[in-house]
Coordinates of C-alpha atoms in Angstrom, one line a residue:
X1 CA 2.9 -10.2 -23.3
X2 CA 5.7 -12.0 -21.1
X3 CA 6.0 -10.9 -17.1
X4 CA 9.6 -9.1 -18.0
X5 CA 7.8 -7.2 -20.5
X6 CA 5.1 -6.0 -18.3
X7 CA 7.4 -5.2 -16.0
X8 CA 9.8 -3.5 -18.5
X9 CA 6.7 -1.4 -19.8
X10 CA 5.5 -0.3 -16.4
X11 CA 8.9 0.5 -15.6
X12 CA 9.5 2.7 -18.5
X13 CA 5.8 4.9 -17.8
X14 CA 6.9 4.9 -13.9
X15 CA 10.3 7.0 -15.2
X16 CA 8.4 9.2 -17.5
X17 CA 5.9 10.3 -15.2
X18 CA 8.6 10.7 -12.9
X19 CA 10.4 12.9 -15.5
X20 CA 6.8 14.6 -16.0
X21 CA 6.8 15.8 -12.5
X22 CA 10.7 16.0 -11.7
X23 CA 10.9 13.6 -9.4
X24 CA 13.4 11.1 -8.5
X25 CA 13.1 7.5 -9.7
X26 CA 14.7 5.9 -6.7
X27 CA 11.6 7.7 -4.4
X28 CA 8.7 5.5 -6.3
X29 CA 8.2 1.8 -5.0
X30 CA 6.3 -0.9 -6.8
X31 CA 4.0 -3.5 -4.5
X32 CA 2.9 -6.0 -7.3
X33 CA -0.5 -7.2 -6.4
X34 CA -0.5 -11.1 -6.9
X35 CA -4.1 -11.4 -5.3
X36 CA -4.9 -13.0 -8.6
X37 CA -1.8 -15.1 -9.0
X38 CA -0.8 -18.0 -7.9
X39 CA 2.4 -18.9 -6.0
X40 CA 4.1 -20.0 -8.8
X41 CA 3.6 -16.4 -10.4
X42 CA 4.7 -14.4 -7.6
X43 CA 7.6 -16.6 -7.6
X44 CA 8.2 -15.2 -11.2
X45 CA 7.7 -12.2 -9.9
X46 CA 10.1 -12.6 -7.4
X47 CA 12.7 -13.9 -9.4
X48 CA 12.5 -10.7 -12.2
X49 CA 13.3 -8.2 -9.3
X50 CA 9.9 -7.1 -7.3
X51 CA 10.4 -7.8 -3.9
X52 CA 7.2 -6.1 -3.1
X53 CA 4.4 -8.1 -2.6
X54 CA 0.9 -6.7 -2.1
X55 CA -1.9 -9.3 -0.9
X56 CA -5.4 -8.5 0.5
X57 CA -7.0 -11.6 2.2
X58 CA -5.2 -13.9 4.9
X59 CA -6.8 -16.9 3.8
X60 CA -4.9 -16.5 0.6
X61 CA -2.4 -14.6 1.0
X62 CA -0.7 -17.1 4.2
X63 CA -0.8 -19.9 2.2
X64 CA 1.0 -19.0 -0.5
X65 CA 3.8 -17.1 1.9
X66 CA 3.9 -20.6 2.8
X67 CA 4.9 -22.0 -0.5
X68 CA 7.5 -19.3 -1.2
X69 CA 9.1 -19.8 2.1
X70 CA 8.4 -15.9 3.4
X71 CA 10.5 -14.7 0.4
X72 CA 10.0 -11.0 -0.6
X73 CA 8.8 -8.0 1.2
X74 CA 4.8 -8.6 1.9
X75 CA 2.2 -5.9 2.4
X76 CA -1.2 -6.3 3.3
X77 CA -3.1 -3.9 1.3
X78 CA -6.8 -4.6 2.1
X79 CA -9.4 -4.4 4.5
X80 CA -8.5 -6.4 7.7
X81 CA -10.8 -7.5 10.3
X82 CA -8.8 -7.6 13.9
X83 CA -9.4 -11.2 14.5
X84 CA -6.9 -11.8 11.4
X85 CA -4.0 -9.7 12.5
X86 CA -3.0 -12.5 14.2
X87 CA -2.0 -13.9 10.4
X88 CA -0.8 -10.7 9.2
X89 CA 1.7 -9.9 11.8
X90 CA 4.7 -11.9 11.3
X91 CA 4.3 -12.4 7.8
X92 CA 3.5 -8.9 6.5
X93 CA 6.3 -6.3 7.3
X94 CA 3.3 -3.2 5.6
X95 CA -0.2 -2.9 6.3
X96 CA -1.5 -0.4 3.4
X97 CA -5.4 -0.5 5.5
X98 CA -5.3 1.2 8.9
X99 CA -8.7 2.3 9.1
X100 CA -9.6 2.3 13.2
X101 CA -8.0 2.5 16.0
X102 CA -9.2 -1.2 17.4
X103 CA -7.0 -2.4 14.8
X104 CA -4.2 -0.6 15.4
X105 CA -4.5 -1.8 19.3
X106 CA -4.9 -5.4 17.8
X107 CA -1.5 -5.3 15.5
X108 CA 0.3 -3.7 18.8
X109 CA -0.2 -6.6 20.7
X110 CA 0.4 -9.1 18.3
X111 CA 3.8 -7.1 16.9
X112 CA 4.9 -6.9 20.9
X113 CA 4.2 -10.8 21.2
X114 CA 6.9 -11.6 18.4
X115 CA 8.9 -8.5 19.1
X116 CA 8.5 -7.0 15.9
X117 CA 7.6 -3.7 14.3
X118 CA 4.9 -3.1 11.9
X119 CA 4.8 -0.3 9.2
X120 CA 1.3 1.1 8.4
X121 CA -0.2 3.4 6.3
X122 CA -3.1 5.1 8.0
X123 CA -6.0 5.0 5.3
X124 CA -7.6 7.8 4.3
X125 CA -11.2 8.5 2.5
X126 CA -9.8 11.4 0.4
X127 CA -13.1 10.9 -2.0
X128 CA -15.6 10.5 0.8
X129 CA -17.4 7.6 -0.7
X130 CA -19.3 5.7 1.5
X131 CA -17.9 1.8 -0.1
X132 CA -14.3 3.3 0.7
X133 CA -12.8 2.1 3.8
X134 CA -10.6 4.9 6.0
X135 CA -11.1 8.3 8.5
X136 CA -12.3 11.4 6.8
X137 CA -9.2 13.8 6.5
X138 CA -10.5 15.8 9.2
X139 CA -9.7 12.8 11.9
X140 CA -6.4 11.7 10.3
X141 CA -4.3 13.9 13.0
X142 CA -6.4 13.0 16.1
X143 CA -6.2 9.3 14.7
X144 CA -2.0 10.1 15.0
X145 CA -2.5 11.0 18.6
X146 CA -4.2 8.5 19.9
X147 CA -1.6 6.0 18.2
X148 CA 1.6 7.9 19.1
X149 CA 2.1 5.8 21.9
X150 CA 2.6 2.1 20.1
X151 CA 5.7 0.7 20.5
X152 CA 5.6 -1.9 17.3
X153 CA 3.6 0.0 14.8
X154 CA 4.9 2.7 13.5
X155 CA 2.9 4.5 11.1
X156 CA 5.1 5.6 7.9
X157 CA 2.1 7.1 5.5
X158 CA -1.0 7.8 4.3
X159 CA -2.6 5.5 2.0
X160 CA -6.0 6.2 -0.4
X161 CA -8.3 4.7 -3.0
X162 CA -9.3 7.2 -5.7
X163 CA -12.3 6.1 -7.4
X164 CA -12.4 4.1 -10.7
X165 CA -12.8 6.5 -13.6
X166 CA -12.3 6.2 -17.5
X167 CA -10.2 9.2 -17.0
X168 CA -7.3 9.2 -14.6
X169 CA -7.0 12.8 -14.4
X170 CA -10.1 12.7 -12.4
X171 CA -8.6 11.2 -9.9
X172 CA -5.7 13.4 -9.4
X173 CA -7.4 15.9 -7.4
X174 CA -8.0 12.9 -4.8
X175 CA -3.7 12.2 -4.9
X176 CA -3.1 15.6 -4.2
X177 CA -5.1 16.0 -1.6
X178 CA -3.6 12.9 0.4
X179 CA -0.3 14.5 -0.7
X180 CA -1.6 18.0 0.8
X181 CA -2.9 16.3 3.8
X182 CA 0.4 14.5 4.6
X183 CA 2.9 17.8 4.3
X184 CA 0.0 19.5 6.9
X185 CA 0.2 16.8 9.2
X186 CA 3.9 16.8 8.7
X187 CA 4.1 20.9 9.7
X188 CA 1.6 21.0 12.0
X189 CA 3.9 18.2 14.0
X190 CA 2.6 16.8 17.4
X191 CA 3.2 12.8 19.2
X192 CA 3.4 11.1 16.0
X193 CA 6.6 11.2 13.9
X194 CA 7.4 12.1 10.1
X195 CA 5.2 10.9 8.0
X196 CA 7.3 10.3 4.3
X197 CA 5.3 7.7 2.5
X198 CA 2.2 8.0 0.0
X199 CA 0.6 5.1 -0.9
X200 CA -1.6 5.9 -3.9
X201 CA -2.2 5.0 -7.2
X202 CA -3.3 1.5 -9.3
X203 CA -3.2 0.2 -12.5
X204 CA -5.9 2.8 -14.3
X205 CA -4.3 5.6 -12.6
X206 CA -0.3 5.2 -11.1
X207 CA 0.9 7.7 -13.6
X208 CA -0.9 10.6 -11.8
X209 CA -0.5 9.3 -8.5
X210 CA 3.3 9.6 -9.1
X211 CA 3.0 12.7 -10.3
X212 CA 1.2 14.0 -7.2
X213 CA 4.1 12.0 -5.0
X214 CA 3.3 9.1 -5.0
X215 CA 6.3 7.1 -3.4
X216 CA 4.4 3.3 -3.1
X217 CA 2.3 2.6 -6.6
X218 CA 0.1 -0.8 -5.9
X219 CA -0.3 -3.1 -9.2
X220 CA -2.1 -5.9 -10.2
X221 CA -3.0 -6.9 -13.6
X222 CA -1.0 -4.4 -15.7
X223 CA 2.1 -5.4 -14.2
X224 CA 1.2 -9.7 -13.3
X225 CA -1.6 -10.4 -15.4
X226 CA -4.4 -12.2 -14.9
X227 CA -4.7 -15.8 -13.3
X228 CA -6.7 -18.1 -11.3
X229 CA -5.7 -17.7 -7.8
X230 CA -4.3 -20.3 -5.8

């Protein structure tokens, strides 16, 4: 199967799960996840329409910004260690993974050095399980206090993993909890400001993320394929 028919069959069960749940079209984005890729793919991928890039490790992920001359819209969507901020920041206009508060101290000062603004997703461990990165739900608003104060992050969203199941409706009680957790946050107010975005959902299991409001959908191999990454 070509890239543009990928794309053009993800596209057509991102609308009917947005039909499913009466949502709007318009309010779901795509971050293709080229992780596996190489530059010459995400190029492709460029070229059809994405402009949403999702990459997870700096070592990677700069060299291949590199090749495509900082084209697209890039997120950062894994774990990142504060020592690389200093690559993300600049390069990465998302980070899907803000898990502690050190880090968000760390992309702060690198944002204020180049006078720009980040937009982060705070992660959340919605499932609990211990290999998931992210606060407990409990600490997500104290978390939002404690960064209300930064100047170049701004933080957009929550973001979770759901764990890998056969069945994807297993994995929807996960989604609407992050969902639920978001509009209390949201009513509850405080420091922090509105918080619009959900990022949820991968290629086993967008379909019920966007039916529990999912508004940024990460996808790898369904949508790119598979490659050798480079």
């Amino acid at each position: 199967m070509s890239l543009k028919e990928r794309i053009e069959l993800v596209e057509d069960r991102i609308q009917a799960a947005c039909k499913r749940s009466g949502r709007n079209r318009d309010d779901v984005n795509i971050v293709a996840v080229t992780k596996y890729v190489s530059a010459d793919m995400t190029r492709s991928v460029l070229e059809e329409g994405i402009l949403h890039i999702g990459e997870n490790r700096p070592q990677t992920a700069v060299p291949k910004w590199e090749a495509l001359g900082g084209q697209g819209i890039w997120h950062f969507i894994g774990h990142l260690q504060s020592n690389k901020a200093k690559d993300v920041v600049g390069r990465f206009q998302y980070v899907h993974s803000l898990d502690r508060l050190s880090l968000a101290k760390e992309l702060e000062k690198r944002a204020a050095a180049l006078d720009q603004t980040v937009s982060a997703f705070l992660q959340v461990n919605v499932s609990g399980e211990a290999s998931k990165q992210g606060v407990a739900p409990e600490e997500a608003a104290a978390f939002l206090r404690e960064t209300a104060d930064l100047t170049h992050v701004k933080i957009i969203g929550l973001m979770t993993m759901a764990p890998i199941v056969d069945d994807p409706e297993l994995a929807r009680p996960v989604f609407r909890r992050l969902r639920e957790l978001r509009d209390e946050l949201n009513a509850r107010g405080g420091l922090w400001g509105p918080l619009t975005e959900l990022s949820m959902g991968m290629s086993g299991d967008f379909e019920v993320a966007i039916e529990e409001g999912a508004t940024w959908v990460r996808l790898g191999t369904l949508l790119v394929g598979k490659g050798e990454e480079t």
